[in-house]
Short mmCIF file of C-alpha atoms in Angstrom, two decimals:
data_model
loop_
_atom_site.label_atom_id
_atom_site.label_comp_id
_atom_site.label_asym_id
_atom_site.label_seq_id
_atom_site.Cartn_x
_atom_site.Cartn_y
_atom_site.Cartn_z
CA MET A 1180 -9.04 3.19 41.87
CA ALA A 1181 -5.00 4.00 40.40
CA ASP A 1182 -4.60 0.67 39.41
CA ALA A 1183 -8.21 0.27 37.72
CA LEU A 1184 -8.62 -0.51 33.92
CA ARG A 1185 -10.19 2.39 32.41
CA TYR A 1186 -12.58 2.59 29.36
CA LEU A 1187 -12.69 6.08 28.19
CA THR A 1188 -15.07 7.41 25.57
CA GLU A 1189 -14.55 9.48 22.48
CA ARG A 1190 -15.82 12.51 24.84
CA ASP A 1191 -13.35 11.86 27.30
CA VAL A 1192 -10.54 11.91 25.07
CA VAL A 1193 -11.92 15.35 23.63
CA SER A 1194 -12.17 17.12 27.13
CA VAL A 1195 -8.60 15.70 27.88
CA LEU A 1196 -6.75 16.43 24.92
CA ASP A 1197 -6.47 19.68 22.89
CA ILE A 1198 -4.37 20.53 20.06
CA PRO A 1199 -1.28 22.15 21.76
CA ARG A 1200 -1.06 19.31 24.35
CA ALA A 1201 -1.46 17.17 21.81
CA ILE A 1202 1.49 18.54 20.18
CA ASP A 1203 3.84 18.82 23.12
CA ALA A 1204 2.55 15.31 23.90
CA LEU A 1205 4.08 13.99 20.40
CA HIS A 1206 7.17 16.45 20.40
CA ASP A 1207 8.19 14.65 23.35
CA MET A 1208 7.55 10.84 22.33
CA LEU A 1209 9.30 11.67 19.18
CA ILE A 1210 12.59 12.91 21.06
CA ALA A 1211 12.46 9.79 23.32
CA GLN A 1212 12.26 7.68 20.07
CA GLY A 1213 15.14 9.73 18.45
CA ARG A 1214 16.82 8.55 21.75
CA GLU A 1215 15.91 4.85 21.40
CA GLN A 1216 13.52 5.01 24.06
CA ALA A 1217 10.76 3.84 22.16
CA ARG A 1218 9.64 2.31 18.99
CA ASN A 1219 6.99 1.30 16.19
CA LEU A 1220 6.31 -1.79 15.58
CA PRO A 1221 5.12 -2.65 11.83
CA LYS A 1222 2.00 -1.54 10.58
CA THR A 1223 -0.17 -4.87 9.46
CA LEU A 1224 -3.42 -5.05 7.09
CA ALA A 1225 -5.83 -6.98 5.99
CA THR A 1226 -8.78 -6.77 3.21
CA TRP A 1227 -11.65 -8.29 1.90
CA GLY A 1228 -14.50 -7.99 0.31
CA ASP A 1229 -15.29 -4.48 -1.45
CA GLY A 1230 -13.26 -2.34 -0.16
CA SER A 1231 -13.12 -3.54 3.40
CA SER A 1232 -9.84 -3.60 5.76
CA MET A 1233 -8.55 -4.33 9.20
CA HIS A 1234 -5.74 -2.00 10.24
CA ALA A 1235 -2.96 -3.09 13.37
CA LEU A 1236 -0.28 0.01 15.07
CA GLY A 1237 1.77 -0.53 17.77
CA SER A 1238 4.20 0.76 19.74
CA VAL A 1239 6.32 1.10 22.75
CA GLN A 1240 7.96 3.34 25.05
CA THR A 1241 10.49 1.92 27.56
CA GLY A 1242 11.63 3.47 30.82
CA ALA A 1243 10.34 3.63 34.30
CA ALA A 1244 7.03 4.86 33.78
CA GLY A 1245 6.49 3.50 29.93
CA TYR A 1246 3.42 2.22 28.05
CA ALA A 1247 2.90 -0.02 25.16
CA GLY A 1248 0.12 -0.06 22.84
CA PHE A 1249 -2.01 -1.08 19.98
CA LYS A 1250 -4.29 0.71 17.99
CA THR A 1251 -6.74 -1.82 15.91
CA TRP A 1252 -9.57 -0.43 13.50
CA VAL A 1253 -11.78 -1.87 10.81
CA HIS A 1254 -13.20 0.14 8.08
CA THR A 1255 -16.27 -0.71 5.93
CA LYS A 1256 -18.43 0.66 3.39
CA ALA A 1257 -21.05 0.73 6.24
CA GLY A 1258 -18.82 2.15 8.33
CA GLY A 1259 -15.98 1.46 10.90
CA GLY A 1260 -14.21 2.05 14.24
CA SER A 1261 -11.41 2.40 16.28
CA LEU A 1262 -9.84 1.26 19.71
CA PHE A 1263 -6.67 1.50 21.43
CA SER A 1264 -5.10 -0.69 23.99
CA LEU A 1265 -2.89 0.65 26.32
CA PHE A 1266 -0.29 -1.58 28.54
CA ASP A 1267 1.99 -1.01 31.19
CA ALA A 1268 5.06 -1.73 29.80
CA GLY A 1269 6.70 -2.78 32.70
CA SER A 1270 4.26 -5.04 34.36
CA GLY A 1271 2.31 -5.96 31.55
CA ALA A 1272 -0.75 -4.77 32.77
CA LEU A 1273 -3.39 -3.56 30.59
CA ARG A 1274 -4.29 0.08 31.64
CA ALA A 1275 -7.21 1.67 29.68
CA ILE A 1276 -9.12 0.83 26.21
CA ILE A 1277 -9.72 4.00 24.53
CA GLU A 1278 -12.30 5.03 21.94
CA ALA A 1279 -9.65 6.15 18.90
CA ARG A 1280 -11.38 7.79 16.34
CA ALA A 1281 -10.89 11.72 17.86
CA LEU A 1282 -7.59 10.26 19.11
CA GLY A 1283 -6.52 9.41 15.42
CA MET A 1284 -7.40 12.68 14.30
CA LEU A 1285 -5.77 14.70 16.91
CA ARG A 1286 -2.53 12.69 16.39
CA THR A 1287 -2.58 13.42 12.44
CA ALA A 1288 -2.98 17.21 13.24
CA ALA A 1289 -0.09 17.25 15.73
CA ILE A 1290 2.40 15.46 13.86
CA SER A 1291 1.73 17.97 11.60
CA GLY A 1292 2.00 20.74 14.27
CA VAL A 1293 5.15 19.08 15.49
CA ALA A 1294 7.13 19.10 11.94
CA THR A 1295 5.99 22.87 11.04
CA ARG A 1296 7.04 24.25 14.46
CA ALA A 1297 10.65 22.03 13.29
CA LEU A 1298 10.63 22.86 9.71
CA ALA A 1299 8.51 26.29 8.60
CA PRO A 1300 10.07 29.60 8.95
CA ALA A 1301 9.38 31.05 12.31
CA ASP A 1302 7.81 34.31 10.64
CA ALA A 1303 5.87 32.68 8.33
CA THR A 1304 2.45 34.07 8.36
CA ARG A 1305 0.51 32.75 5.27
CA ALA A 1306 -0.99 29.34 4.86
CA ALA A 1307 -2.74 27.30 2.42
CA LEU A 1308 -5.13 24.54 3.56
CA ILE A 1309 -6.06 22.39 0.47
CA GLY A 1310 -8.65 19.84 1.73
CA THR A 1311 -11.79 20.48 3.70
CA GLY A 1312 -12.68 16.91 5.12
CA PRO A 1313 -12.87 15.66 9.20
CA GLN A 1314 -9.28 15.80 9.30
CA ALA A 1315 -9.01 19.60 7.94
CA VAL A 1316 -10.69 21.48 10.96
CA THR A 1317 -7.49 19.82 13.24
CA GLN A 1318 -5.05 20.51 10.70
CA LEU A 1319 -5.87 24.22 11.38
CA ALA A 1320 -5.73 24.46 14.63
CA ALA A 1321 -2.17 22.95 14.44
CA LEU A 1322 -0.97 25.52 12.18
CA ALA A 1323 -2.68 28.10 14.41
CA ALA A 1324 -0.99 26.39 17.55
CA VAL A 1325 2.55 26.88 15.92
CA ARG A 1326 3.03 29.78 13.50
CA PRO A 1327 1.75 33.28 14.42
CA LEU A 1328 -0.69 33.18 11.27
CA ARG A 1329 -2.28 36.49 9.65
CA GLN A 1330 -3.96 34.22 6.79
CA VAL A 1331 -5.10 30.80 5.40
CA ARG A 1332 -6.64 30.32 2.65
CA VAL A 1333 -8.81 26.95 2.23
CA TYR A 1334 -9.37 25.07 -1.21
CA SER A 1335 -10.98 21.87 -2.32
CA PRO A 1336 -13.10 20.79 -5.66
CA THR A 1337 -16.61 21.37 -4.30
CA PRO A 1338 -17.70 24.98 -3.87
CA GLU A 1339 -20.59 24.17 -1.05
CA LYS A 1340 -17.87 22.27 0.98
CA ARG A 1341 -15.14 24.44 0.89
CA ARG A 1342 -17.63 27.23 2.11
CA ALA A 1343 -19.21 25.51 4.49
CA PHE A 1344 -15.74 24.86 6.19
CA VAL A 1345 -14.72 28.45 6.13
CA ALA A 1346 -18.36 29.22 7.90
CA SER A 1347 -17.64 26.48 10.25
CA VAL A 1348 -14.26 27.71 11.52
CA ALA A 1349 -15.15 31.50 11.20
CA GLY A 1350 -14.52 33.56 14.34
CA LYS A 1351 -12.88 31.00 16.21
CA TYR A 1352 -9.56 32.56 15.27
CA ALA A 1353 -8.04 36.00 15.14
CA PHE A 1354 -6.62 35.80 11.42
CA ASP A 1355 -8.11 35.81 8.17
CA ILE A 1356 -9.92 32.83 6.52
CA GLN A 1357 -10.63 32.55 3.02
CA ALA A 1358 -12.02 29.99 0.43
CA SER A 1359 -10.49 30.24 -2.43
CA ASP A 1360 -12.70 29.46 -5.83
CA THR A 1361 -9.25 28.18 -7.22
CA LEU A 1362 -6.16 26.00 -6.27
CA GLU A 1363 -3.69 28.80 -7.66
CA HIS A 1364 -5.47 31.40 -5.69
CA ALA A 1365 -5.09 29.45 -2.38
CA LEU A 1366 -1.49 28.81 -2.89
CA ALA A 1367 -0.74 31.95 -4.07
CA GLY A 1368 1.58 33.93 -1.41
CA ALA A 1369 1.36 30.78 0.99
CA GLU A 1370 4.69 30.48 2.76
CA ILE A 1371 3.03 26.92 4.58
CA VAL A 1372 1.08 24.47 2.57
CA THR A 1373 -0.72 21.67 3.89
CA LEU A 1374 -2.49 18.99 1.70
CA ILE A 1375 -5.05 16.86 3.33
CA THR A 1376 -7.01 15.39 0.83
CA ARG A 1377 -7.97 11.74 -0.61
CA ALA A 1378 -6.44 12.78 -4.23
CA VAL A 1379 -5.43 9.72 -6.24
CA ASP A 1380 -2.99 11.35 -8.49
CA PRO A 1381 -0.72 14.09 -8.37
CA PHE A 1382 -2.64 17.88 -8.45
CA VAL A 1383 0.30 20.15 -6.91
CA ASP A 1384 3.47 20.70 -9.02
CA ALA A 1385 6.64 23.17 -7.80
CA ALA A 1386 5.52 25.93 -10.10
CA ARG A 1387 2.03 26.18 -7.79
CA LEU A 1388 4.42 26.16 -4.81
CA ALA A 1389 6.56 28.90 -6.12
CA ASP A 1390 5.89 30.89 -3.05
CA CYS A 1391 5.87 27.68 -0.64
CA ARG A 1392 8.37 27.33 2.19
CA HIS A 1393 7.06 24.56 4.20
CA LEU A 1394 5.24 21.52 2.83
CA ASN A 1395 2.72 19.05 4.94
CA ALA A 1396 1.99 16.37 2.61
CA VAL A 1397 -0.36 14.07 5.11
CA GLY A 1398 -3.12 13.01 3.01
CA ALA A 1399 -1.68 10.45 0.30
CA ILE A 1400 -0.68 7.23 2.65
CA LEU A 1401 -1.46 4.27 0.51
CA PRO A 1402 0.91 3.29 -2.34
CA SER A 1403 -1.80 4.21 -5.16
CA LYS A 1404 -1.97 7.21 -4.37
CA ALA A 1405 -0.31 10.69 -4.29
CA GLU A 1406 -0.89 14.71 -3.81
CA PHE A 1407 2.78 16.36 -5.24
CA ALA A 1408 4.56 16.10 -8.41
CA GLN A 1409 8.27 14.63 -8.56
CA ASP A 1410 9.15 18.28 -9.85
CA VAL A 1411 8.27 19.23 -5.99
CA PHE A 1412 11.85 17.62 -4.60
CA GLU A 1413 13.62 19.58 -7.20
CA ARG A 1414 13.03 22.86 -4.92
CA ALA A 1415 13.30 20.52 -1.26
CA ASP A 1416 16.21 21.49 0.56
CA GLY A 1417 14.92 18.93 3.09
CA VAL A 1418 12.52 15.96 3.00
CA VAL A 1419 11.30 14.31 6.64
CA VAL A 1420 9.41 11.72 7.15
CA ASP A 1421 7.70 10.64 10.65
CA ASP A 1422 8.58 6.75 9.80
CA LEU A 1423 10.66 5.51 7.33
CA GLU A 1424 9.66 1.96 6.99
CA ASN A 1425 5.78 3.38 6.37
CA ALA A 1426 6.69 5.92 4.19
CA ARG A 1427 8.49 3.05 2.24
CA ARG A 1428 5.65 1.19 2.21
CA GLY A 1429 3.00 3.52 1.40
CA SER A 1430 4.12 6.94 -0.29
CA ARG A 1431 3.78 6.54 -3.50
CA GLU A 1432 5.58 10.42 -3.90
CA LEU A 1433 8.87 8.96 -1.87
CA ARG A 1434 8.35 5.60 -3.59
CA GLU A 1435 8.92 7.53 -7.11
CA ARG A 1436 11.40 9.43 -6.10
CA TYR A 1437 13.93 7.36 -3.83
CA GLY A 1438 13.02 3.88 -5.26
CA ALA A 1439 10.85 0.79 -3.69
CA ASP A 1440 13.54 -1.62 -3.56
CA GLY A 1441 14.67 -1.54 -0.01
CA ALA A 1442 18.03 0.98 -1.27
CA PRO A 1443 18.71 3.33 1.00
CA TRP A 1444 16.99 6.80 0.88
CA PRO A 1445 19.74 9.59 0.94
CA GLY A 1446 18.47 13.17 1.79
CA VAL A 1447 15.40 11.53 4.37
CA THR A 1448 15.33 12.35 7.59
CA VAL A 1449 12.89 10.99 9.92
CA LEU A 1450 11.41 13.77 12.08
CA SER A 1451 12.41 12.05 15.76
CA ASP A 1452 15.84 12.28 14.76
CA TRP A 1453 15.55 15.73 13.55
CA LEU A 1454 14.16 16.73 16.81
CA ALA A 1455 16.49 14.67 19.37
CA GLN A 1456 19.90 16.37 17.40
CA GLY A 1457 18.20 19.60 17.92
CA LEU A 1458 18.43 20.47 14.12
CA ALA A 1459 16.79 23.81 13.03
CA ARG A 1460 15.98 24.84 9.56
CA PRO A 1461 18.82 26.09 7.30
CA SER A 1462 18.53 29.88 6.90
CA ASP A 1463 18.71 29.94 2.94
CA ALA A 1464 16.05 26.50 2.93
CA ARG A 1465 13.86 27.26 -0.07
CA LEU A 1466 11.24 24.33 0.50
CA THR A 1467 11.42 21.46 3.54
CA ILE A 1468 8.62 18.96 2.67
CA PHE A 1469 7.41 16.38 5.70
CA LYS A 1470 5.52 13.43 4.36
CA GLY A 1471 3.22 11.94 7.42
CA MET A 1472 2.62 8.28 7.18
CA GLY A 1473 0.78 7.61 10.63
CA MET A 1474 2.67 5.79 12.88
CA GLY A 1475 2.39 3.81 16.45
CA LEU A 1476 4.23 6.11 18.32
CA SER A 1477 1.85 8.98 17.82
CA ASP A 1478 -1.45 7.23 18.78
CA LEU A 1479 0.76 6.45 22.34
CA ALA A 1480 1.90 9.70 22.90
CA MET A 1481 -1.87 10.79 23.11
CA ALA A 1482 -3.00 7.67 24.62
CA ARG A 1483 -1.11 8.15 27.59
CA VAL A 1484 -1.84 11.89 28.04
CA VAL A 1485 -5.55 10.84 28.09
CA PHE A 1486 -5.03 7.92 30.49
CA GLU A 1487 -2.93 9.38 33.10
CA HIS A 1488 -5.56 12.56 33.23
CA ALA A 1489 -8.44 10.22 33.54
CA ARG A 1490 -6.61 8.16 36.12
CA ASP A 1491 -5.86 11.04 38.11
CA GLN A 1492 -9.15 12.74 37.60
CA ASP A 1493 -11.30 9.78 37.95
CA LEU A 1494 -12.69 9.78 34.33
CA GLY A 1495 -14.00 7.29 32.20
CA LEU A 1496 -15.41 3.80 33.19
CA ALA A 1497 -13.61 2.36 36.14
CA LEU A 1498 -13.14 -1.54 35.83
CA PRO A 1499 -11.50 -3.72 38.15
CA PRO A 1500 -7.86 -4.62 37.90
CA GLN A 1501 -6.93 -6.91 35.12
CA THR A 1502 -5.46 -9.68 37.18
CA ARG A 1503 -4.08 -13.36 37.42
CA GLU A 1504 -6.82 -14.08 39.93
CA ASN A 1505 -9.85 -11.73 38.65
CA LEU A 1506 -9.31 -13.72 35.13
CA LEU A 1507 -9.51 -17.26 37.27
CA LEU A 1508 -12.55 -16.32 39.59
CA ALA A 1509 -14.38 -15.37 35.97
CA GLN A 1510 -13.80 -18.99 34.89
CA PRO A 1511 -16.91 -21.16 35.38
#
């Protein structure tokens, strides 16, 4: 049933996709983007009521075995849900409907992994993870997948949450994982720092990042929020984003630094261009910054791997192929 439409659950996704595989898949997709063989569609957003929202991200990879897809999700105070619709880019046929919560968590961690592998010092062994929400687990896994870590210090403002997080990952890695009682303790000596928080205002400045060589700032993706202060840019020798348009729309840190009027952002590089050009971290770089905003191609890279494995292994719920004849027969 190679041509069947497949419905794939969260369980199907996590049975197929782990962090190393997700990082490699996204790396390949970003190189395709840098070679103009893949592109994003702009993000759309609508809000209503007391903080409810609906979103859509789109992307397409061209070529003989290309795919196009849309991730759609709804968030309310009572809950929410997300789905990814995967299409054959050549024929337009719908190939899969994929439950997308795990997909989203994996792609958010994978982009940090790709960026860290490309930008952080190859011999970095000490890291700090700031934030202990649901995304922190996969962010830790991404760091572990791309650098030979010896120690990771973890901090979030609530002592119970950071201790619970460390307890939940204890024994899963060969390196030391510590819960820090203060932000300063977590950042001291950390060569790689990942921020994955819900902070509204900047809480990390250049002085606190004195030992940092590479910063992943992936928590603040709305123009009303920020994680790091403007003086951090003064230490940076490179600023890289996953998607320039999304950064222009939603990154308070970059908008305050480079402007929100649509003028060029000199010195800001897109990760896909960095990879496609085969660039390496400058040997004398003090600090590199990666700002991840989320983009459709990240989801598409994950969805492609999940679908192709599910197709080959006959996973998920297989439905009749979506053809014009089937649709006509289904009419009353």
